[in-house]
Amino acid sequence: MSVRVERDDQVVVLTIDREQKLNALDYPTIDALLAQLDRIDSDDRVRAVVLTGAGRRAFSAGADIPSLAESIAGGPERALREIVRRGHALTRRIEEFPKPVIVAVNGLAYGGGCEITEAAPLAIAAEHATFAKPEISLGFPPPFGGSQRLPRHVGRKRGLEMILTGDPIPAARAAEIGLVNTVVPADELLDASRDLAARIIRHTPTAVAACLRAVTRGINLPIDEGLAVEAACFAATVPTDGVQTGLRRFLDREAVTD
């Protein structure tokens, strides 16, 4: 199986397990990731996901080139169906997932590996991790959403520098431009990712999902439309038990202080 699944209480760690291939994303691996996300989505006991790669060399080197070459040889329609639509499905699923997905970048994140990092709401990188958009060297633009997400995250000029040169950047630079949240020593990567997950899931599931939804759906909208998304997400939480419990806890604490 190309995706390893480990459950640690309320957190599931998904590991892309193709270490000898630098955890390249062949079609079965992409399909397996989508299937695991579907299972996690429907399991209320799971509150967060950490996504990483096997070994220390790579999170993911991107699309599996032999598979990609075969699809391209079949012409534009086959390439769109097998590469672009499948890649878009994966990154969109990660981007819109109702539970926090934390990418733990344990090595190089090139091509599709970088695009997964862009799509995830949160990312932590090991100090030796590197990031690159090498698709231009193969003659095409990023096909998993990277031409759109990266410039939105880091700015048009920074994004285009990565996309047009294909040159890698180190983890420290990725943190500086906002591609990842923070950088930690390699042996602390999974612990740091689990700690971040724990700091999030101490809050109610409905609040976490509403925050994710508000940001993801509103971030690229004009401000008035984004505020409407925020209002709808807030209204959806008002009748929930989580709001009543949170308010009661705060008011009780205030009463004790007084």
PDB file of C-alpha atoms in Angstrom:
ATOM      1  CA  MET A   1       0.000   0.000   0.000  1.00  0.00           C
ATOM      2  CA  SER A   2       1.454   3.364  -1.005  1.00  0.00           C
ATOM      3  CA  VAL A   3      -0.199   5.271   1.857  1.00  0.00           C
ATOM      4  CA  ARG A   4       0.478   4.204   5.448  1.00  0.00           C
ATOM      5  CA  VAL A   5      -2.121   5.059   8.092  1.00  0.00           C
ATOM      6  CA  GLU A   6      -1.388   5.469  11.802  1.00  0.00           C
ATOM      7  CA  ARG A   7      -3.890   6.650  14.351  1.00  0.00           C
ATOM      8  CA  ASP A   8      -2.793   8.475  17.488  1.00  0.00           C
ATOM      9  CA  ASP A   9      -5.963   9.084  19.496  1.00  0.00           C
ATOM     10  CA  GLN A  10      -7.819  11.846  17.590  1.00  0.00           C
ATOM     11  CA  VAL A  11      -5.057  12.476  15.048  1.00  0.00           C
ATOM     12  CA  VAL A  12      -4.369  10.358  11.966  1.00  0.00           C
ATOM     13  CA  VAL A  13      -0.920  10.404  10.370  1.00  0.00           C
ATOM     14  CA  LEU A  14      -0.962   9.626   6.647  1.00  0.00           C
ATOM     15  CA  THR A  15       2.442   8.734   5.225  1.00  0.00           C
ATOM     16  CA  ILE A  16       3.134   8.624   1.497  1.00  0.00           C
ATOM     17  CA  ASP A  17       5.086   5.387   1.460  1.00  0.00           C
ATOM     18  CA  ARG A  18       7.135   5.213  -1.746  1.00  0.00           C
ATOM     19  CA  GLU A  19      10.501   6.055  -0.255  1.00  0.00           C
ATOM     20  CA  GLN A  20      12.550   4.487  -3.073  1.00  0.00           C
ATOM     21  CA  LYS A  21      10.695   6.715  -5.553  1.00  0.00           C
ATOM     22  CA  LEU A  22      11.063   9.812  -3.343  1.00  0.00           C
ATOM     23  CA  ASN A  23       7.374   9.400  -2.513  1.00  0.00           C
ATOM     24  CA  ALA A  24       6.374  10.358  -6.046  1.00  0.00           C
ATOM     25  CA  LEU A  25       2.646  10.633  -6.634  1.00  0.00           C
ATOM     26  CA  ASP A  26       1.621   7.916  -9.060  1.00  0.00           C
ATOM     27  CA  TYR A  27      -2.079   7.509  -9.772  1.00  0.00           C
ATOM     28  CA  PRO A  28      -2.731   4.715  -7.224  1.00  0.00           C
ATOM     29  CA  THR A  29      -1.113   6.855  -4.517  1.00  0.00           C
ATOM     30  CA  ILE A  30      -3.269   9.878  -5.339  1.00  0.00           C
ATOM     31  CA  ASP A  31      -6.363   7.672  -5.375  1.00  0.00           C
ATOM     32  CA  ALA A  32      -5.334   6.096  -2.048  1.00  0.00           C
ATOM     33  CA  LEU A  33      -4.894   9.531  -0.446  1.00  0.00           C
ATOM     34  CA  LEU A  34      -8.343  10.570  -1.645  1.00  0.00           C
ATOM     35  CA  ALA A  35      -9.873   7.350  -0.304  1.00  0.00           C
ATOM     36  CA  GLN A  36      -8.215   7.809   3.103  1.00  0.00           C
ATOM     37  CA  LEU A  37      -9.418  11.413   3.323  1.00  0.00           C
ATOM     38  CA  ASP A  38     -12.949  10.228   2.577  1.00  0.00           C
ATOM     39  CA  ARG A  39     -12.720   7.708   5.435  1.00  0.00           C
ATOM     40  CA  ILE A  40     -11.331  10.298   7.832  1.00  0.00           C
ATOM     41  CA  ASP A  41     -14.011  12.805   6.863  1.00  0.00           C
ATOM     42  CA  SER A  42     -16.737  10.346   7.845  1.00  0.00           C
ATOM     43  CA  ASP A  43     -15.079   9.316  11.138  1.00  0.00           C
ATOM     44  CA  ASP A  44     -16.147  11.718  13.887  1.00  0.00           C
ATOM     45  CA  ARG A  45     -13.504  10.285  16.213  1.00  0.00           C
ATOM     46  CA  VAL A  46     -10.734  11.765  14.045  1.00  0.00           C
ATOM     47  CA  ARG A  47     -10.195  15.485  14.551  1.00  0.00           C
ATOM     48  CA  ALA A  48      -7.020  16.264  12.563  1.00  0.00           C
ATOM     49  CA  VAL A  49      -4.679  14.868   9.910  1.00  0.00           C
ATOM     50  CA  VAL A  50      -0.891  14.997   9.642  1.00  0.00           C
ATOM     51  CA  LEU A  51       0.356  14.236   6.122  1.00  0.00           C
ATOM     52  CA  THR A  52       4.029  13.367   5.614  1.00  0.00           C
ATOM     53  CA  GLY A  53       6.367  11.223   3.528  1.00  0.00           C
ATOM     54  CA  ALA A  54       8.360   8.099   4.293  1.00  0.00           C
ATOM     55  CA  GLY A  55      12.051   8.503   5.110  1.00  0.00           C
ATOM     56  CA  ARG A  56      14.063  11.702   5.420  1.00  0.00           C
ATOM     57  CA  ARG A  57      14.860  12.541   1.798  1.00  0.00           C
ATOM     58  CA  ALA A  58      11.458  13.583   0.487  1.00  0.00           C
ATOM     59  CA  PHE A  59       7.959  14.577   1.399  1.00  0.00           C
ATOM     60  CA  SER A  60       7.128  14.050  -2.267  1.00  0.00           C
ATOM     61  CA  ALA A  61       9.112  14.615  -5.447  1.00  0.00           C
ATOM     62  CA  GLY A  62       5.842  15.345  -7.247  1.00  0.00           C
ATOM     63  CA  ALA A  63       4.055  13.488  -9.991  1.00  0.00           C
ATOM     64  CA  ASP A  64       5.370  10.069 -10.997  1.00  0.00           C
ATOM     65  CA  ILE A  65       7.103  10.907 -14.280  1.00  0.00           C
ATOM     66  CA  PRO A  66       6.661   7.536 -16.079  1.00  0.00           C
ATOM     67  CA  SER A  67       2.906   7.646 -15.389  1.00  0.00           C
ATOM     68  CA  LEU A  68       2.744  11.274 -16.436  1.00  0.00           C
ATOM     69  CA  ALA A  69       4.681  10.632 -19.655  1.00  0.00           C
ATOM     70  CA  GLU A  70       2.344   7.794 -20.609  1.00  0.00           C
ATOM     71  CA  SER A  71      -0.702   9.998 -20.064  1.00  0.00           C
ATOM     72  CA  ILE A  72       0.793  12.840 -22.103  1.00  0.00           C
ATOM     73  CA  ALA A  73       1.589  10.424 -24.913  1.00  0.00           C
ATOM     74  CA  GLY A  74      -2.141   9.715 -25.096  1.00  0.00           C
ATOM     75  CA  GLY A  75      -2.915  13.314 -26.047  1.00  0.00           C
ATOM     76  CA  PRO A  76      -4.480  16.354 -24.368  1.00  0.00           C
ATOM     77  CA  GLU A  77      -7.791  14.788 -23.345  1.00  0.00           C
ATOM     78  CA  ARG A  78      -6.184  11.803 -21.668  1.00  0.00           C
ATOM     79  CA  ALA A  79      -3.580  14.024 -19.990  1.00  0.00           C
ATOM     80  CA  LEU A  80      -6.265  16.347 -18.659  1.00  0.00           C
ATOM     81  CA  ARG A  81      -8.340  13.441 -17.371  1.00  0.00           C
ATOM     82  CA  GLU A  82      -5.544  11.454 -15.754  1.00  0.00           C
ATOM     83  CA  ILE A  83      -3.189  14.201 -14.572  1.00  0.00           C
ATOM     84  CA  VAL A  84      -4.946  17.516 -14.137  1.00  0.00           C
ATOM     85  CA  ARG A  85      -8.364  16.401 -12.939  1.00  0.00           C
ATOM     86  CA  ARG A  86      -6.892  13.848 -10.546  1.00  0.00           C
ATOM     87  CA  GLY A  87      -4.334  16.346  -9.221  1.00  0.00           C
ATOM     88  CA  HIS A  88      -6.950  19.062  -8.850  1.00  0.00           C
ATOM     89  CA  ALA A  89      -9.220  16.630  -7.011  1.00  0.00           C
ATOM     90  CA  LEU A  90      -6.504  15.863  -4.471  1.00  0.00           C
ATOM     91  CA  THR A  91      -5.378  19.424  -3.791  1.00  0.00           C
ATOM     92  CA  ARG A  92      -8.958  20.702  -3.695  1.00  0.00           C
ATOM     93  CA  ARG A  93      -9.926  17.960  -1.227  1.00  0.00           C
ATOM     94  CA  ILE A  94      -7.017  18.890   1.036  1.00  0.00           C
ATOM     95  CA  GLU A  95      -7.748  22.604   0.722  1.00  0.00           C
ATOM     96  CA  GLU A  96     -11.451  22.226   1.551  1.00  0.00           C
ATOM     97  CA  PHE A  97     -11.163  19.413   4.092  1.00  0.00           C
ATOM     98  CA  PRO A  98     -13.401  20.119   7.116  1.00  0.00           C
ATOM     99  CA  LYS A  99     -10.721  18.967   9.564  1.00  0.00           C
ATOM    100  CA  PRO A 100      -7.268  20.554   9.781  1.00  0.00           C
ATOM    101  CA  VAL A 101      -4.643  18.982   7.533  1.00  0.00           C
ATOM    102  CA  ILE A 102      -1.069  19.669   8.648  1.00  0.00           C
ATOM    103  CA  VAL A 103       1.623  18.824   6.113  1.00  0.00           C
ATOM    104  CA  ALA A 104       4.866  17.721   7.779  1.00  0.00           C
ATOM    105  CA  VAL A 105       7.474  18.334   5.087  1.00  0.00           C
ATOM    106  CA  ASN A 106      10.258  15.871   5.865  1.00  0.00           C
ATOM    107  CA  GLY A 107      12.457  16.525   2.828  1.00  0.00           C
ATOM    108  CA  LEU A 108      12.102  17.848  -0.686  1.00  0.00           C
ATOM    109  CA  ALA A 109       8.648  18.975  -1.774  1.00  0.00           C
ATOM    110  CA  TYR A 110       8.800  19.374  -5.524  1.00  0.00           C
ATOM    111  CA  GLY A 111       6.030  19.728  -8.072  1.00  0.00           C
ATOM    112  CA  GLY A 112       2.942  17.980  -6.728  1.00  0.00           C
ATOM    113  CA  GLY A 113       4.560  17.759  -3.291  1.00  0.00           C
ATOM    114  CA  CYS A 114       4.843  21.537  -3.233  1.00  0.00           C
ATOM    115  CA  GLU A 115       1.281  21.865  -4.536  1.00  0.00           C
ATOM    116  CA  ILE A 116      -0.042  19.712  -1.686  1.00  0.00           C
ATOM    117  CA  THR A 117       1.816  21.992   0.729  1.00  0.00           C
ATOM    118  CA  GLU A 118       0.188  25.029  -0.895  1.00  0.00           C
ATOM    119  CA  ALA A 119      -3.266  23.458  -0.657  1.00  0.00           C
ATOM    120  CA  ALA A 120      -2.995  22.407   2.982  1.00  0.00           C
ATOM    121  CA  PRO A 121      -4.183  24.948   5.573  1.00  0.00           C
ATOM    122  CA  LEU A 122      -1.064  24.389   7.712  1.00  0.00           C
ATOM    123  CA  ALA A 123       2.480  23.155   7.099  1.00  0.00           C
ATOM    124  CA  ILE A 124       5.614  22.574   9.162  1.00  0.00           C
ATOM    125  CA  ALA A 125       8.961  21.884   7.498  1.00  0.00           C
ATOM    126  CA  ALA A 126      12.086  20.112   8.662  1.00  0.00           C
ATOM    127  CA  GLU A 127      15.211  22.263   8.489  1.00  0.00           C
ATOM    128  CA  HIS A 128      16.603  20.297   5.541  1.00  0.00           C
ATOM    129  CA  ALA A 129      13.388  20.493   3.478  1.00  0.00           C
ATOM    130  CA  THR A 130      13.432  22.192   0.087  1.00  0.00           C
ATOM    131  CA  PHE A 131      10.629  23.355  -2.195  1.00  0.00           C
ATOM    132  CA  ALA A 132      10.552  23.702  -5.972  1.00  0.00           C
ATOM    133  CA  LYS A 133       8.280  24.054  -9.004  1.00  0.00           C
ATOM    134  CA  PRO A 134      10.281  22.114 -11.640  1.00  0.00           C
ATOM    135  CA  GLU A 135       7.407  21.549 -14.083  1.00  0.00           C
ATOM    136  CA  ILE A 136       8.742  24.215 -16.450  1.00  0.00           C
ATOM    137  CA  SER A 137      11.804  22.035 -17.113  1.00  0.00           C
ATOM    138  CA  LEU A 138       9.410  19.398 -18.491  1.00  0.00           C
ATOM    139  CA  GLY A 139       7.753  21.953 -20.738  1.00  0.00           C
ATOM    140  CA  PHE A 140       4.453  22.616 -18.960  1.00  0.00           C
ATOM    141  CA  PRO A 141       3.023  24.693 -16.084  1.00  0.00           C
ATOM    142  CA  PRO A 142       2.110  23.220 -12.680  1.00  0.00           C
ATOM    143  CA  PRO A 143      -0.923  20.937 -13.206  1.00  0.00           C
ATOM    144  CA  PHE A 144      -2.117  20.322  -9.618  1.00  0.00           C
ATOM    145  CA  GLY A 145      -3.212  23.908  -8.920  1.00  0.00           C
ATOM    146  CA  GLY A 146       0.199  25.393  -8.194  1.00  0.00           C
ATOM    147  CA  SER A 147       0.039  28.164 -10.794  1.00  0.00           C
ATOM    148  CA  GLN A 148      -2.983  29.551  -8.939  1.00  0.00           C
ATOM    149  CA  ARG A 149      -2.391  28.834  -5.246  1.00  0.00           C
ATOM    150  CA  LEU A 150       1.296  29.690  -4.934  1.00  0.00           C
ATOM    151  CA  PRO A 151       1.019  33.318  -6.197  1.00  0.00           C
ATOM    152  CA  ARG A 152      -2.070  33.814  -4.018  1.00  0.00           C
ATOM    153  CA  HIS A 153      -0.116  32.662  -0.952  1.00  0.00           C
ATOM    154  CA  VAL A 154       3.288  34.248  -1.472  1.00  0.00           C
ATOM    155  CA  GLY A 155       2.599  37.051  -3.959  1.00  0.00           C
ATOM    156  CA  ARG A 156       2.693  37.188  -7.743  1.00  0.00           C
ATOM    157  CA  LYS A 157       6.378  38.002  -8.151  1.00  0.00           C
ATOM    158  CA  ARG A 158       7.638  35.484  -5.606  1.00  0.00           C
ATOM    159  CA  GLY A 159       5.367  32.813  -7.023  1.00  0.00           C
ATOM    160  CA  LEU A 160       6.417  33.502 -10.591  1.00  0.00           C
ATOM    161  CA  GLU A 161      10.097  33.385  -9.644  1.00  0.00           C
ATOM    162  CA  MET A 162       9.631  29.835  -8.391  1.00  0.00           C
ATOM    163  CA  ILE A 163       7.392  28.787 -11.285  1.00  0.00           C
ATOM    164  CA  LEU A 164       9.496  30.334 -14.070  1.00  0.00           C
ATOM    165  CA  THR A 165      12.944  29.297 -12.814  1.00  0.00           C
ATOM    166  CA  GLY A 166      12.174  25.908 -11.281  1.00  0.00           C
ATOM    167  CA  ASP A 167      14.890  26.663  -8.729  1.00  0.00           C
ATOM    168  CA  PRO A 168      14.512  25.156  -5.243  1.00  0.00           C
ATOM    169  CA  ILE A 169      14.238  27.256  -2.097  1.00  0.00           C
ATOM    170  CA  PRO A 170      15.240  26.148   1.424  1.00  0.00           C
ATOM    171  CA  ALA A 171      12.826  25.676   4.296  1.00  0.00           C
ATOM    172  CA  ALA A 172      13.813  28.963   5.921  1.00  0.00           C
ATOM    173  CA  ARG A 173      12.880  30.873   2.758  1.00  0.00           C
ATOM    174  CA  ALA A 174       9.594  28.938   2.504  1.00  0.00           C
ATOM    175  CA  ALA A 175       8.719  30.085   6.030  1.00  0.00           C
ATOM    176  CA  GLU A 176       9.788  33.660   5.249  1.00  0.00           C
ATOM    177  CA  ILE A 177       7.399  33.929   2.286  1.00  0.00           C
ATOM    178  CA  GLY A 178       4.533  32.118   4.031  1.00  0.00           C
ATOM    179  CA  LEU A 179       4.600  28.785   2.232  1.00  0.00           C
ATOM    180  CA  VAL A 180       5.003  26.990   5.593  1.00  0.00           C
ATOM    181  CA  ASN A 181       4.142  28.043   9.127  1.00  0.00           C
ATOM    182  CA  THR A 182       7.417  27.185  10.797  1.00  0.00           C
ATOM    183  CA  VAL A 183      10.664  25.224  10.496  1.00  0.00           C
ATOM    184  CA  VAL A 184      11.898  22.715  13.085  1.00  0.00           C
ATOM    185  CA  PRO A 185      14.744  20.203  13.412  1.00  0.00           C
ATOM    186  CA  ALA A 186      13.991  17.011  11.485  1.00  0.00           C
ATOM    187  CA  ASP A 187      13.714  14.840  14.575  1.00  0.00           C
ATOM    188  CA  GLU A 188      11.081  17.189  16.017  1.00  0.00           C
ATOM    189  CA  LEU A 189       8.903  17.385  12.895  1.00  0.00           C
ATOM    190  CA  LEU A 190       6.165  14.896  13.743  1.00  0.00           C
ATOM    191  CA  ASP A 191       6.020  15.943  17.385  1.00  0.00           C
ATOM    192  CA  ALA A 192       5.663  19.582  16.332  1.00  0.00           C
ATOM    193  CA  SER A 193       2.911  18.643  13.878  1.00  0.00           C
ATOM    194  CA  ARG A 194       1.044  16.623  16.506  1.00  0.00           C
ATOM    195  CA  ASP A 195       1.441  19.483  18.990  1.00  0.00           C
ATOM    196  CA  LEU A 196      -0.075  21.928  16.501  1.00  0.00           C
ATOM    197  CA  ALA A 197      -2.943  19.505  15.929  1.00  0.00           C
ATOM    198  CA  ALA A 198      -3.513  19.221  19.694  1.00  0.00           C
ATOM    199  CA  ARG A 199      -3.641  23.013  20.070  1.00  0.00           C
ATOM    200  CA  ILE A 200      -6.380  23.105  17.436  1.00  0.00           C
ATOM    201  CA  ILE A 201      -8.523  20.144  18.446  1.00  0.00           C
ATOM    202  CA  ARG A 202      -8.868  21.330  22.044  1.00  0.00           C
ATOM    203  CA  HIS A 203     -11.573  23.517  20.506  1.00  0.00           C
ATOM    204  CA  THR A 204     -14.965  22.203  19.366  1.00  0.00           C
ATOM    205  CA  PRO A 205     -15.233  20.428  15.998  1.00  0.00           C
ATOM    206  CA  THR A 206     -17.948  22.797  14.787  1.00  0.00           C
ATOM    207  CA  ALA A 207     -15.826  25.865  15.570  1.00  0.00           C
ATOM    208  CA  VAL A 208     -12.760  24.403  13.862  1.00  0.00           C
ATOM    209  CA  ALA A 209     -14.736  23.423  10.760  1.00  0.00           C
ATOM    210  CA  ALA A 210     -16.419  26.844  10.612  1.00  0.00           C
ATOM    211  CA  CYS A 211     -13.076  28.659  10.841  1.00  0.00           C
ATOM    212  CA  LEU A 212     -11.582  26.484   8.096  1.00  0.00           C
ATOM    213  CA  ARG A 213     -14.634  27.012   5.901  1.00  0.00           C
ATOM    214  CA  ALA A 214     -14.723  30.781   6.408  1.00  0.00           C
ATOM    215  CA  VAL A 215     -11.076  31.277   5.501  1.00  0.00           C
ATOM    216  CA  THR A 216     -10.955  28.800   2.610  1.00  0.00           C
ATOM    217  CA  ARG A 217     -14.142  30.013   0.949  1.00  0.00           C
ATOM    218  CA  GLY A 218     -13.599  33.688   1.597  1.00  0.00           C
ATOM    219  CA  ILE A 219      -9.904  34.259   1.038  1.00  0.00           C
ATOM    220  CA  ASN A 220     -10.066  34.903  -2.703  1.00  0.00           C
ATOM    221  CA  LEU A 221     -13.389  36.781  -2.702  1.00  0.00           C
ATOM    222  CA  PRO A 222     -13.909  40.546  -2.625  1.00  0.00           C
ATOM    223  CA  ILE A 223     -14.145  41.675   0.992  1.00  0.00           C
ATOM    224  CA  ASP A 224     -17.931  42.144   1.024  1.00  0.00           C
ATOM    225  CA  GLU A 225     -18.488  38.625  -0.324  1.00  0.00           C
ATOM    226  CA  GLY A 226     -15.913  37.259   2.121  1.00  0.00           C
ATOM    227  CA  LEU A 227     -17.703  38.949   5.019  1.00  0.00           C
ATOM    228  CA  ALA A 228     -20.944  37.308   3.877  1.00  0.00           C
ATOM    229  CA  VAL A 229     -19.187  33.929   4.014  1.00  0.00           C
ATOM    230  CA  GLU A 230     -17.936  34.755   7.506  1.00  0.00           C
ATOM    231  CA  ALA A 231     -21.435  35.736   8.633  1.00  0.00           C
ATOM    232  CA  ALA A 232     -22.902  32.486   7.314  1.00  0.00           C
ATOM    233  CA  CYS A 233     -20.225  30.410   9.050  1.00  0.00           C
ATOM    234  CA  PHE A 234     -20.823  32.277  12.312  1.00  0.00           C
ATOM    235  CA  ALA A 235     -24.607  31.836  12.078  1.00  0.00           C
ATOM    236  CA  ALA A 236     -24.200  28.104  11.534  1.00  0.00           C
ATOM    237  CA  THR A 237     -22.378  27.768  14.867  1.00  0.00           C
ATOM    238  CA  VAL A 238     -24.849  29.807  16.959  1.00  0.00           C
ATOM    239  CA  PRO A 239     -27.283  26.944  17.761  1.00  0.00           C
ATOM    240  CA  THR A 240     -24.539  24.387  18.476  1.00  0.00           C
ATOM    241  CA  ASP A 241     -23.725  22.923  21.857  1.00  0.00           C
ATOM    242  CA  GLY A 242     -20.146  24.094  21.455  1.00  0.00           C
ATOM    243  CA  VAL A 243     -21.159  27.744  21.548  1.00  0.00           C
ATOM    244  CA  GLN A 244     -23.393  27.271  24.588  1.00  0.00           C
ATOM    245  CA  THR A 245     -20.646  25.368  26.422  1.00  0.00           C
ATOM    246  CA  GLY A 246     -17.997  27.921  25.531  1.00  0.00           C
ATOM    247  CA  LEU A 247     -20.102  30.872  26.636  1.00  0.00           C
ATOM    248  CA  ARG A 248     -21.117  29.148  29.857  1.00  0.00           C
ATOM    249  CA  ARG A 249     -17.495  28.330  30.662  1.00  0.00           C
ATOM    250  CA  PHE A 250     -16.444  31.945  30.089  1.00  0.00           C
ATOM    251  CA  LEU A 251     -19.320  33.422  32.079  1.00  0.00           C
ATOM    252  CA  ASP A 252     -18.722  31.031  34.968  1.00  0.00           C
ATOM    253  CA  ARG A 253     -15.067  32.007  35.015  1.00  0.00           C
ATOM    254  CA  GLU A 254     -15.999  35.699  35.016  1.00  0.00           C
ATOM    255  CA  ALA A 255     -18.402  35.142  37.929  1.00  0.00           C
ATOM    256  CA  VAL A 256     -15.650  33.474  39.964  1.00  0.00           C
ATOM    257  CA  THR A 257     -13.260  36.336  39.201  1.00  0.00           C
ATOM    258  CA  ASP A 258     -15.793  38.919  40.297  1.00  0.00           C
TER     259      ASP A 258
END
